[in-house]
Amino acid sequence: GQQVMQIPQYQHVQEGEDFTTYCNSSTTLSNIQWYKQRPGGHPVFLIQLVKSGEVKKQKRLTFQFGEAKKNSSLHITATQTTDVGTYFCNAGKSTFGDGTTLTVKP
Amino acid sequence: EAGVVQSPRYKIIEKKQPVAFWCNPISGHNTLYWYLQNLGQGPELLIRYENEEAVDDSQLPKDRFSAERLKGVDSTLKIQPAELGDSAVYLCASSASGEKNIQYFGAGTRLSVL
């Protein structure tokens, strides 16, 4: 079935550094959603991307959907301790990647 | 507006015992999902309901797992008998018919099978 790979699995950064996580699919996706799960919490919807090459921004977060609609990325500029958590992509049909866990050192 | 409500939050049982989880989705959300999440992994879909109909239960281990959503609102997920490997967090989510790809998750039930 449809699967997505997320890299890296873990990322440790110093506060203020940038962070990027990637979501890759072997098949063309209709859309993709990103979720954030804080430690001990539940996934919370962040954004949905639908169009080829789409870029959306939420404050320090930038989301991109690849031109071929087979990959997506989430970039955080100048990380803060509040960004700590695991970021998941969902490639539709409830297919979640295994996430990238971000830790931020103050 | 209340979010997705799940109970219990935690459950500890011995292997071979039955266990049940309950979920009340956001009011008006037609689609309801049950997921299993192991530590360090993403949610894995067990079953998806559209109203009261189970439209995707291909990943549900039907020999021991069952689910129901009788009136198309709240739902129950049951395991009987539980095995050690069933220890995980069970998440319920719901989505509205106009925004099917946007899922709202409950806090989950953390199951420990001893």
Short mmCIF file of N, CA, C and O in Angstrom, two decimals, chain B:
data_model
loop_
_atom_site.label_atom_id
_atom_site.label_comp_id
_atom_site.label_asym_id
_atom_site.label_seq_id
_atom_site.Cartn_x
_atom_site.Cartn_y
_atom_site.Cartn_z
N GLU B 1 -16.37 24.77 21.51
CA GLU B 1 -16.71 23.46 20.92
C GLU B 1 -15.82 22.39 21.52
O GLU B 1 -14.61 22.54 21.56
N ALA B 2 -16.43 21.31 22.00
CA ALA B 2 -15.66 20.23 22.61
C ALA B 2 -14.90 19.49 21.52
O ALA B 2 -15.36 19.35 20.39
N GLY B 3 -13.72 18.99 21.90
CA GLY B 3 -12.93 18.21 20.96
C GLY B 3 -13.34 16.76 21.02
O GLY B 3 -14.38 16.40 21.56
N VAL B 4 -12.50 15.91 20.45
CA VAL B 4 -12.73 14.48 20.48
C VAL B 4 -12.44 13.98 21.90
O VAL B 4 -11.38 14.27 22.44
N VAL B 5 -13.40 13.25 22.45
CA VAL B 5 -13.26 12.79 23.84
C VAL B 5 -13.05 11.28 23.83
O VAL B 5 -13.81 10.53 23.21
N GLN B 6 -12.02 10.85 24.54
CA GLN B 6 -11.75 9.43 24.67
C GLN B 6 -11.69 9.04 26.14
O GLN B 6 -11.26 9.82 26.99
N SER B 7 -12.12 7.82 26.40
CA SER B 7 -11.97 7.28 27.75
C SER B 7 -11.79 5.77 27.68
O SER B 7 -12.26 5.14 26.72
N PRO B 8 -11.10 5.18 28.65
CA PRO B 8 -10.35 5.89 29.68
C PRO B 8 -9.06 6.47 29.13
O PRO B 8 -8.71 6.21 27.99
N ARG B 9 -8.34 7.25 29.89
CA ARG B 9 -7.04 7.76 29.46
C ARG B 9 -5.96 6.70 29.61
O ARG B 9 -5.02 6.64 28.81
N TYR B 10 -6.10 5.90 30.62
CA TYR B 10 -5.11 4.84 30.87
C TYR B 10 -5.85 3.56 31.25
O TYR B 10 -6.91 3.61 31.88
N LYS B 11 -5.26 2.44 30.84
CA LYS B 11 -5.85 1.15 31.19
C LYS B 11 -4.73 0.14 31.35
O LYS B 11 -3.87 0.01 30.45
N ILE B 12 -4.73 -0.56 32.47
CA ILE B 12 -3.75 -1.62 32.71
C ILE B 12 -4.53 -2.91 32.90
O ILE B 12 -5.40 -2.98 33.78
N ILE B 13 -4.21 -3.90 32.11
CA ILE B 13 -4.90 -5.19 32.22
C ILE B 13 -3.89 -6.31 32.11
O ILE B 13 -2.75 -6.10 31.67
N GLU B 14 -4.31 -7.49 32.51
CA GLU B 14 -3.47 -8.66 32.32
C GLU B 14 -3.79 -9.28 30.96
O GLU B 14 -4.91 -9.15 30.45
N LYS B 15 -2.81 -9.96 30.41
CA LYS B 15 -3.03 -10.59 29.11
C LYS B 15 -4.20 -11.56 29.20
O LYS B 15 -4.49 -12.12 30.26
N LYS B 16 -4.86 -11.72 28.08
CA LYS B 16 -6.04 -12.57 27.90
C LYS B 16 -7.31 -11.92 28.43
O LYS B 16 -8.40 -12.48 28.22
N GLN B 17 -7.21 -10.77 29.08
CA GLN B 17 -8.40 -10.08 29.53
C GLN B 17 -8.99 -9.24 28.39
O GLN B 17 -8.27 -8.84 27.47
N PRO B 18 -10.28 -8.94 28.43
CA PRO B 18 -10.88 -8.04 27.44
C PRO B 18 -10.69 -6.59 27.87
O PRO B 18 -10.51 -6.29 29.05
N VAL B 19 -10.76 -5.69 26.88
CA VAL B 19 -10.67 -4.26 27.18
C VAL B 19 -11.47 -3.50 26.12
O VAL B 19 -11.60 -3.96 24.98
N ALA B 20 -12.01 -2.37 26.52
CA ALA B 20 -12.80 -1.56 25.59
C ALA B 20 -12.43 -0.10 25.74
O ALA B 20 -12.17 0.38 26.85
N PHE B 21 -12.42 0.58 24.59
CA PHE B 21 -12.13 2.01 24.56
C PHE B 21 -13.33 2.71 23.94
O PHE B 21 -13.96 2.21 23.02
N TRP B 22 -13.58 3.92 24.44
CA TRP B 22 -14.73 4.67 23.96
C TRP B 22 -14.29 6.00 23.36
O TRP B 22 -13.32 6.62 23.83
N CYS B 23 -14.99 6.44 22.33
CA CYS B 23 -14.65 7.69 21.66
C CYS B 23 -15.92 8.45 21.30
O CYS B 23 -16.84 7.88 20.72
N ASN B 24 -15.93 9.72 21.63
CA ASN B 24 -17.01 10.61 21.19
C ASN B 24 -16.41 11.67 20.28
O ASN B 24 -15.61 12.50 20.74
N PRO B 25 -16.75 11.67 19.00
CA PRO B 25 -16.11 12.60 18.06
C PRO B 25 -16.68 14.01 18.22
O PRO B 25 -17.63 14.24 18.96
N ILE B 26 -16.11 14.93 17.49
CA ILE B 26 -16.62 16.29 17.46
C ILE B 26 -18.02 16.26 16.84
O ILE B 26 -18.25 15.56 15.84
N SER B 27 -18.92 17.01 17.43
CA SER B 27 -20.30 17.03 16.97
C SER B 27 -20.38 17.38 15.48
O SER B 27 -19.78 18.35 15.03
N GLY B 28 -21.10 16.56 14.75
CA GLY B 28 -21.28 16.82 13.33
C GLY B 28 -20.24 16.17 12.43
O GLY B 28 -20.39 16.18 11.21
N HIS B 29 -19.20 15.61 13.01
CA HIS B 29 -18.17 14.94 12.20
C HIS B 29 -18.67 13.55 11.82
O HIS B 29 -18.92 12.71 12.67
N ASN B 30 -18.74 13.32 10.49
CA ASN B 30 -19.25 12.04 10.02
C ASN B 30 -18.20 10.93 10.02
O ASN B 30 -18.53 9.76 10.11
N THR B 31 -16.95 11.32 9.86
CA THR B 31 -15.88 10.33 9.74
C THR B 31 -15.17 10.15 11.07
O THR B 31 -14.80 11.13 11.72
N LEU B 32 -15.02 8.90 11.44
CA LEU B 32 -14.34 8.56 12.71
C LEU B 32 -13.26 7.53 12.43
O LEU B 32 -13.48 6.59 11.65
N TYR B 33 -12.12 7.72 13.05
CA TYR B 33 -10.95 6.85 12.85
C TYR B 33 -10.48 6.30 14.20
O TYR B 33 -10.49 7.01 15.20
N TRP B 34 -10.05 5.08 14.15
CA TRP B 34 -9.31 4.49 15.28
C TRP B 34 -7.89 4.18 14.79
O TRP B 34 -7.71 3.54 13.75
N TYR B 35 -6.93 4.65 15.57
CA TYR B 35 -5.52 4.39 15.26
C TYR B 35 -4.85 3.71 16.44
O TYR B 35 -5.25 3.87 17.60
N LEU B 36 -3.77 3.02 16.12
CA LEU B 36 -2.88 2.48 17.12
C LEU B 36 -1.54 3.19 16.94
O LEU B 36 -1.09 3.38 15.81
N GLN B 37 -0.95 3.65 18.05
CA GLN B 37 0.34 4.31 17.94
C GLN B 37 1.33 3.68 18.93
O GLN B 37 1.12 3.71 20.15
N ASN B 38 2.38 3.10 18.38
CA ASN B 38 3.46 2.59 19.20
C ASN B 38 4.50 3.69 19.39
O ASN B 38 4.61 4.63 18.60
N LEU B 39 5.27 3.55 20.44
CA LEU B 39 6.28 4.55 20.78
C LEU B 39 7.26 4.74 19.63
O LEU B 39 7.78 3.78 19.07
N GLY B 40 7.46 5.97 19.24
CA GLY B 40 8.41 6.28 18.18
C GLY B 40 7.90 6.05 16.78
O GLY B 40 8.67 6.13 15.82
N GLN B 41 6.62 5.78 16.66
CA GLN B 41 6.04 5.55 15.33
C GLN B 41 4.83 6.44 15.10
O GLN B 41 4.28 7.02 16.03
N GLY B 42 4.45 6.53 13.84
CA GLY B 42 3.26 7.29 13.51
C GLY B 42 2.00 6.49 13.78
O GLY B 42 2.05 5.27 13.97
N PRO B 43 0.86 7.15 13.81
CA PRO B 43 -0.41 6.44 14.00
C PRO B 43 -0.66 5.46 12.85
O PRO B 43 -0.41 5.78 11.69
N GLU B 44 -1.16 4.29 13.18
CA GLU B 44 -1.51 3.27 12.19
C GLU B 44 -3.02 3.08 12.21
O GLU B 44 -3.59 2.77 13.26
N LEU B 45 -3.63 3.24 11.07
CA LEU B 45 -5.09 3.14 11.00
C LEU B 45 -5.56 1.72 11.28
O LEU B 45 -5.07 0.76 10.70
N LEU B 46 -6.54 1.61 12.17
CA LEU B 46 -7.19 0.33 12.44
C LEU B 46 -8.51 0.24 11.68
O LEU B 46 -8.80 -0.77 11.03
N ILE B 47 -9.31 1.31 11.77
CA ILE B 47 -10.62 1.30 11.14
C ILE B 47 -11.09 2.72 10.93
O ILE B 47 -10.76 3.61 11.70
N ARG B 48 -11.82 2.90 9.85
CA ARG B 48 -12.41 4.21 9.54
C ARG B 48 -13.90 4.03 9.27
O ARG B 48 -14.30 3.13 8.53
N TYR B 49 -14.69 4.89 9.90
CA TYR B 49 -16.13 4.89 9.73
C TYR B 49 -16.59 6.13 8.97
O TYR B 49 -16.09 7.23 9.21
N GLU B 50 -17.52 5.93 8.07
CA GLU B 50 -18.28 7.02 7.49
C GLU B 50 -19.70 6.85 8.03
O GLU B 50 -20.40 5.91 7.66
N ASN B 51 -20.07 7.74 8.93
CA ASN B 51 -21.32 7.56 9.70
C ASN B 51 -21.24 6.22 10.43
O ASN B 51 -20.26 5.99 11.14
N GLU B 52 -22.18 5.34 10.23
CA GLU B 52 -22.12 4.08 10.98
C GLU B 52 -21.47 2.95 10.20
O GLU B 52 -21.35 1.83 10.70
N GLU B 53 -21.02 3.23 8.98
CA GLU B 53 -20.46 2.20 8.14
C GLU B 53 -18.94 2.17 8.23
O GLU B 53 -18.26 3.19 8.04
N ALA B 54 -18.39 0.97 8.47
CA ALA B 54 -16.95 0.78 8.46
C ALA B 54 -16.49 0.69 7.01
O ALA B 54 -16.75 -0.31 6.34
N VAL B 55 -15.80 1.72 6.53
CA VAL B 55 -15.42 1.75 5.11
C VAL B 55 -13.99 1.29 4.88
O VAL B 55 -13.60 1.05 3.74
N ASP B 56 -13.19 1.22 5.93
CA ASP B 56 -11.82 0.72 5.81
C ASP B 56 -11.45 0.04 7.12
O ASP B 56 -11.14 0.72 8.10
N ASP B 57 -11.48 -1.27 7.12
CA ASP B 57 -11.07 -2.02 8.30
C ASP B 57 -10.02 -3.07 7.94
O ASP B 57 -9.87 -4.08 8.63
N SER B 58 -9.31 -2.80 6.86
CA SER B 58 -8.36 -3.78 6.34
C SER B 58 -7.20 -4.04 7.30
O SER B 58 -6.57 -5.10 7.25
N GLN B 59 -6.89 -3.08 8.16
CA GLN B 59 -5.77 -3.24 9.09
C GLN B 59 -6.23 -3.67 10.48
O GLN B 59 -5.41 -3.77 11.39
N LEU B 60 -7.50 -3.93 10.65
CA LEU B 60 -8.01 -4.33 11.96
C LEU B 60 -7.83 -5.84 12.14
O LEU B 60 -8.36 -6.62 11.34
N PRO B 61 -7.11 -6.26 13.17
CA PRO B 61 -6.95 -7.72 13.41
C PRO B 61 -8.26 -8.30 13.92
O PRO B 61 -8.54 -8.29 15.11
N LYS B 62 -9.03 -8.81 13.01
CA LYS B 62 -10.41 -9.14 13.33
C LYS B 62 -10.56 -10.37 14.22
O LYS B 62 -11.66 -10.63 14.73
N ASP B 63 -9.49 -11.10 14.42
CA ASP B 63 -9.61 -12.25 15.31
C ASP B 63 -9.76 -11.82 16.77
O ASP B 63 -10.35 -12.53 17.58
N ARG B 64 -9.25 -10.62 17.08
CA ARG B 64 -9.35 -10.19 18.48
C ARG B 64 -9.88 -8.78 18.66
O ARG B 64 -10.28 -8.39 19.74
N PHE B 65 -9.88 -8.01 17.59
CA PHE B 65 -10.33 -6.62 17.66
C PHE B 65 -11.72 -6.50 17.02
O PHE B 65 -11.99 -7.12 16.00
N SER B 66 -12.54 -5.67 17.63
CA SER B 66 -13.83 -5.35 17.04
C SER B 66 -14.15 -3.89 17.34
O SER B 66 -13.63 -3.32 18.30
N ALA B 67 -14.98 -3.32 16.51
CA ALA B 67 -15.37 -1.93 16.72
C ALA B 67 -16.81 -1.76 16.29
O ALA B 67 -17.33 -2.53 15.46
N GLU B 68 -17.44 -0.75 16.86
CA GLU B 68 -18.80 -0.44 16.45
C GLU B 68 -19.05 1.05 16.59
O GLU B 68 -18.43 1.74 17.41
N ARG B 69 -19.96 1.51 15.75
CA ARG B 69 -20.40 2.91 15.79
C ARG B 69 -21.88 2.89 15.44
O ARG B 69 -22.30 3.25 14.36
N LEU B 70 -22.66 2.43 16.39
CA LEU B 70 -24.05 2.05 16.13
C LEU B 70 -24.92 3.19 15.61
O LEU B 70 -25.68 3.02 14.69
N LYS B 71 -24.85 4.35 16.17
CA LYS B 71 -25.73 5.44 15.76
C LYS B 71 -24.98 6.49 14.96
O LYS B 71 -25.46 7.61 14.78
N GLY B 72 -23.80 6.13 14.50
CA GLY B 72 -23.04 7.07 13.69
C GLY B 72 -22.46 8.23 14.47
O GLY B 72 -22.08 9.25 13.87
N VAL B 73 -22.40 8.08 15.78
CA VAL B 73 -21.82 9.15 16.61
C VAL B 73 -20.63 8.58 17.36
O VAL B 73 -19.53 8.50 16.80
N ASP B 74 -20.83 8.16 18.62
CA ASP B 74 -19.70 7.66 19.37
C ASP B 74 -19.37 6.23 18.95
O ASP B 74 -20.17 5.55 18.28
N SER B 75 -18.21 5.79 19.36
CA SER B 75 -17.70 4.49 18.89
C SER B 75 -16.98 3.78 20.02
O SER B 75 -16.46 4.42 20.95
N THR B 76 -16.96 2.46 19.92
CA THR B 76 -16.24 1.63 20.88
C THR B 76 -15.30 0.70 20.13
O THR B 76 -15.68 0.11 19.11
N LEU B 77 -14.10 0.58 20.63
CA LEU B 77 -13.11 -0.36 20.11
C LEU B 77 -12.83 -1.39 21.21
O LEU B 77 -12.59 -1.01 22.36
N LYS B 78 -12.92 -2.66 20.85
CA LYS B 78 -12.73 -3.71 21.85
C LYS B 78 -11.61 -4.65 21.44
O LYS B 78 -11.41 -4.93 20.24
N ILE B 79 -10.90 -5.14 22.42
CA ILE B 79 -9.88 -6.17 22.21
C ILE B 79 -10.22 -7.33 23.14
O ILE B 79 -10.41 -7.15 24.34
N GLN B 80 -10.33 -8.53 22.55
CA GLN B 80 -10.62 -9.71 23.36
C GLN B 80 -10.11 -10.96 22.67
O GLN B 80 -10.62 -11.28 21.59
N PRO B 81 -9.14 -11.65 23.24
CA PRO B 81 -8.40 -11.31 24.44
C PRO B 81 -7.18 -10.44 24.12
O PRO B 81 -6.64 -10.50 23.02
N ALA B 82 -6.77 -9.63 25.08
CA ALA B 82 -5.61 -8.78 24.86
C ALA B 82 -4.31 -9.59 24.95
O ALA B 82 -4.22 -10.56 25.71
N GLU B 83 -3.33 -9.18 24.16
CA GLU B 83 -2.02 -9.80 24.17
C GLU B 83 -0.98 -8.75 24.58
O GLU B 83 -1.23 -7.55 24.51
N LEU B 84 0.18 -9.22 24.98
CA LEU B 84 1.24 -8.31 25.43
C LEU B 84 1.56 -7.27 24.36
O LEU B 84 1.78 -6.10 24.65
N GLY B 85 1.54 -7.72 23.10
CA GLY B 85 1.90 -6.82 22.00
C GLY B 85 0.87 -5.76 21.70
O GLY B 85 1.11 -4.89 20.87
N ASP B 86 -0.27 -5.81 22.37
CA ASP B 86 -1.30 -4.80 22.16
C ASP B 86 -1.03 -3.53 22.96
O ASP B 86 -1.74 -2.53 22.80
N SER B 87 -0.03 -3.56 23.82
CA SER B 87 0.31 -2.38 24.60
C SER B 87 0.70 -1.26 23.65
O SER B 87 1.63 -1.39 22.86
N ALA B 88 -0.02 -0.14 23.74
CA ALA B 88 0.17 0.97 22.82
C ALA B 88 -0.78 2.08 23.22
O ALA B 88 -1.55 1.94 24.18
N VAL B 89 -0.75 3.18 22.47
CA VAL B 89 -1.74 4.22 22.63
C VAL B 89 -2.77 4.06 21.52
O VAL B 89 -2.42 3.93 20.34
N TYR B 90 -4.03 4.08 21.89
CA TYR B 90 -5.12 3.97 20.93
C TYR B 90 -5.75 5.35 20.77
O TYR B 90 -6.28 5.91 21.73
N LEU B 91 -5.65 5.86 19.56
CA LEU B 91 -6.12 7.21 19.27
C LEU B 91 -7.40 7.15 18.46
O LEU B 91 -7.53 6.34 17.54
N CYS B 92 -8.29 8.04 18.79
CA CYS B 92 -9.50 8.23 17.99
C CYS B 92 -9.42 9.61 17.35
O CYS B 92 -8.89 10.56 17.96
N ALA B 93 -9.89 9.73 16.14
CA ALA B 93 -9.90 11.01 15.44
C ALA B 93 -11.22 11.14 14.67
O ALA B 93 -11.87 10.14 14.37
N SER B 94 -11.58 12.37 14.37
CA SER B 94 -12.77 12.58 13.56
C SER B 94 -12.51 13.70 12.56
O SER B 94 -11.60 14.52 12.75
N SER B 95 -13.29 13.69 11.50
CA SER B 95 -13.18 14.75 10.50
C SER B 95 -14.57 15.06 9.95
O SER B 95 -15.46 14.22 9.96
N ALA B 96 -14.70 16.29 9.47
CA ALA B 96 -15.98 16.74 8.91
C ALA B 96 -16.07 16.35 7.45
O ALA B 96 -15.05 16.21 6.77
N SER B 97 -17.28 16.23 6.96
CA SER B 97 -17.47 15.79 5.57
C SER B 97 -16.89 16.78 4.58
O SER B 97 -16.44 16.41 3.50
N GLY B 98 -16.85 18.04 4.93
CA GLY B 98 -16.31 19.04 4.02
C GLY B 98 -14.81 19.18 4.08
O GLY B 98 -14.20 19.84 3.23
N GLU B 99 -14.20 18.57 5.09
CA GLU B 99 -12.73 18.66 5.25
C GLU B 99 -12.21 17.30 5.66
O GLU B 99 -11.66 17.12 6.74
N LYS B 100 -12.38 16.34 4.77
CA LYS B 100 -12.08 14.95 5.14
C LYS B 100 -10.63 14.72 5.52
O LYS B 100 -10.33 13.81 6.28
N ASN B 101 -9.72 15.50 4.98
CA ASN B 101 -8.31 15.24 5.23
C ASN B 101 -7.80 15.87 6.52
O ASN B 101 -6.67 15.64 6.91
N ILE B 102 -8.62 16.67 7.16
CA ILE B 102 -8.21 17.33 8.39
C ILE B 102 -8.79 16.56 9.56
O ILE B 102 -10.00 16.58 9.78
N GLN B 103 -7.93 15.89 10.28
CA GLN B 103 -8.36 15.03 11.37
C GLN B 103 -8.08 15.69 12.71
O GLN B 103 -7.01 16.26 12.92
N TYR B 104 -9.05 15.57 13.60
CA TYR B 104 -8.92 16.07 14.96
C TYR B 104 -8.82 14.86 15.89
O TYR B 104 -9.71 14.01 15.88
N PHE B 105 -7.74 14.83 16.66
CA PHE B 105 -7.47 13.67 17.49
C PHE B 105 -7.90 13.88 18.94
O PHE B 105 -7.84 14.99 19.47
N GLY B 106 -8.31 12.77 19.55
CA GLY B 106 -8.51 12.76 20.99
C GLY B 106 -7.19 12.57 21.70
O GLY B 106 -6.15 12.37 21.06
N ALA B 107 -7.23 12.60 23.02
CA ALA B 107 -6.01 12.48 23.83
C ALA B 107 -5.46 11.06 23.85
O ALA B 107 -4.31 10.85 24.23
N GLY B 108 -6.29 10.09 23.44
CA GLY B 108 -5.83 8.72 23.38
C GLY B 108 -6.02 7.94 24.67
O GLY B 108 -6.22 8.51 25.74
N THR B 109 -5.98 6.62 24.53
CA THR B 109 -6.00 5.71 25.67
C THR B 109 -4.69 4.93 25.65
O THR B 109 -4.38 4.26 24.66
N ARG B 110 -3.95 5.04 26.74
CA ARG B 110 -2.69 4.29 26.83
C ARG B 110 -2.97 2.94 27.48
O ARG B 110 -3.38 2.89 28.64
N LEU B 111 -2.79 1.88 26.71
CA LEU B 111 -3.05 0.53 27.19
C LEU B 111 -1.75 -0.17 27.54
O LEU B 111 -0.81 -0.19 26.74
N SER B 112 -1.72 -0.74 28.74
CA SER B 112 -0.59 -1.58 29.16
C SER B 112 -1.13 -2.97 29.45
O SER B 112 -2.02 -3.12 30.28
N VAL B 113 -0.59 -3.95 28.73
CA VAL B 113 -0.99 -5.33 28.94
C VAL B 113 0.15 -6.05 29.65
O VAL B 113 1.28 -6.10 29.15
N LEU B 114 -0.14 -6.58 30.83
CA LEU B 114 0.90 -7.22 31.65
C LEU B 114 0.85 -8.74 31.56
O LEU B 114 -0.23 -9.30 31.29
#
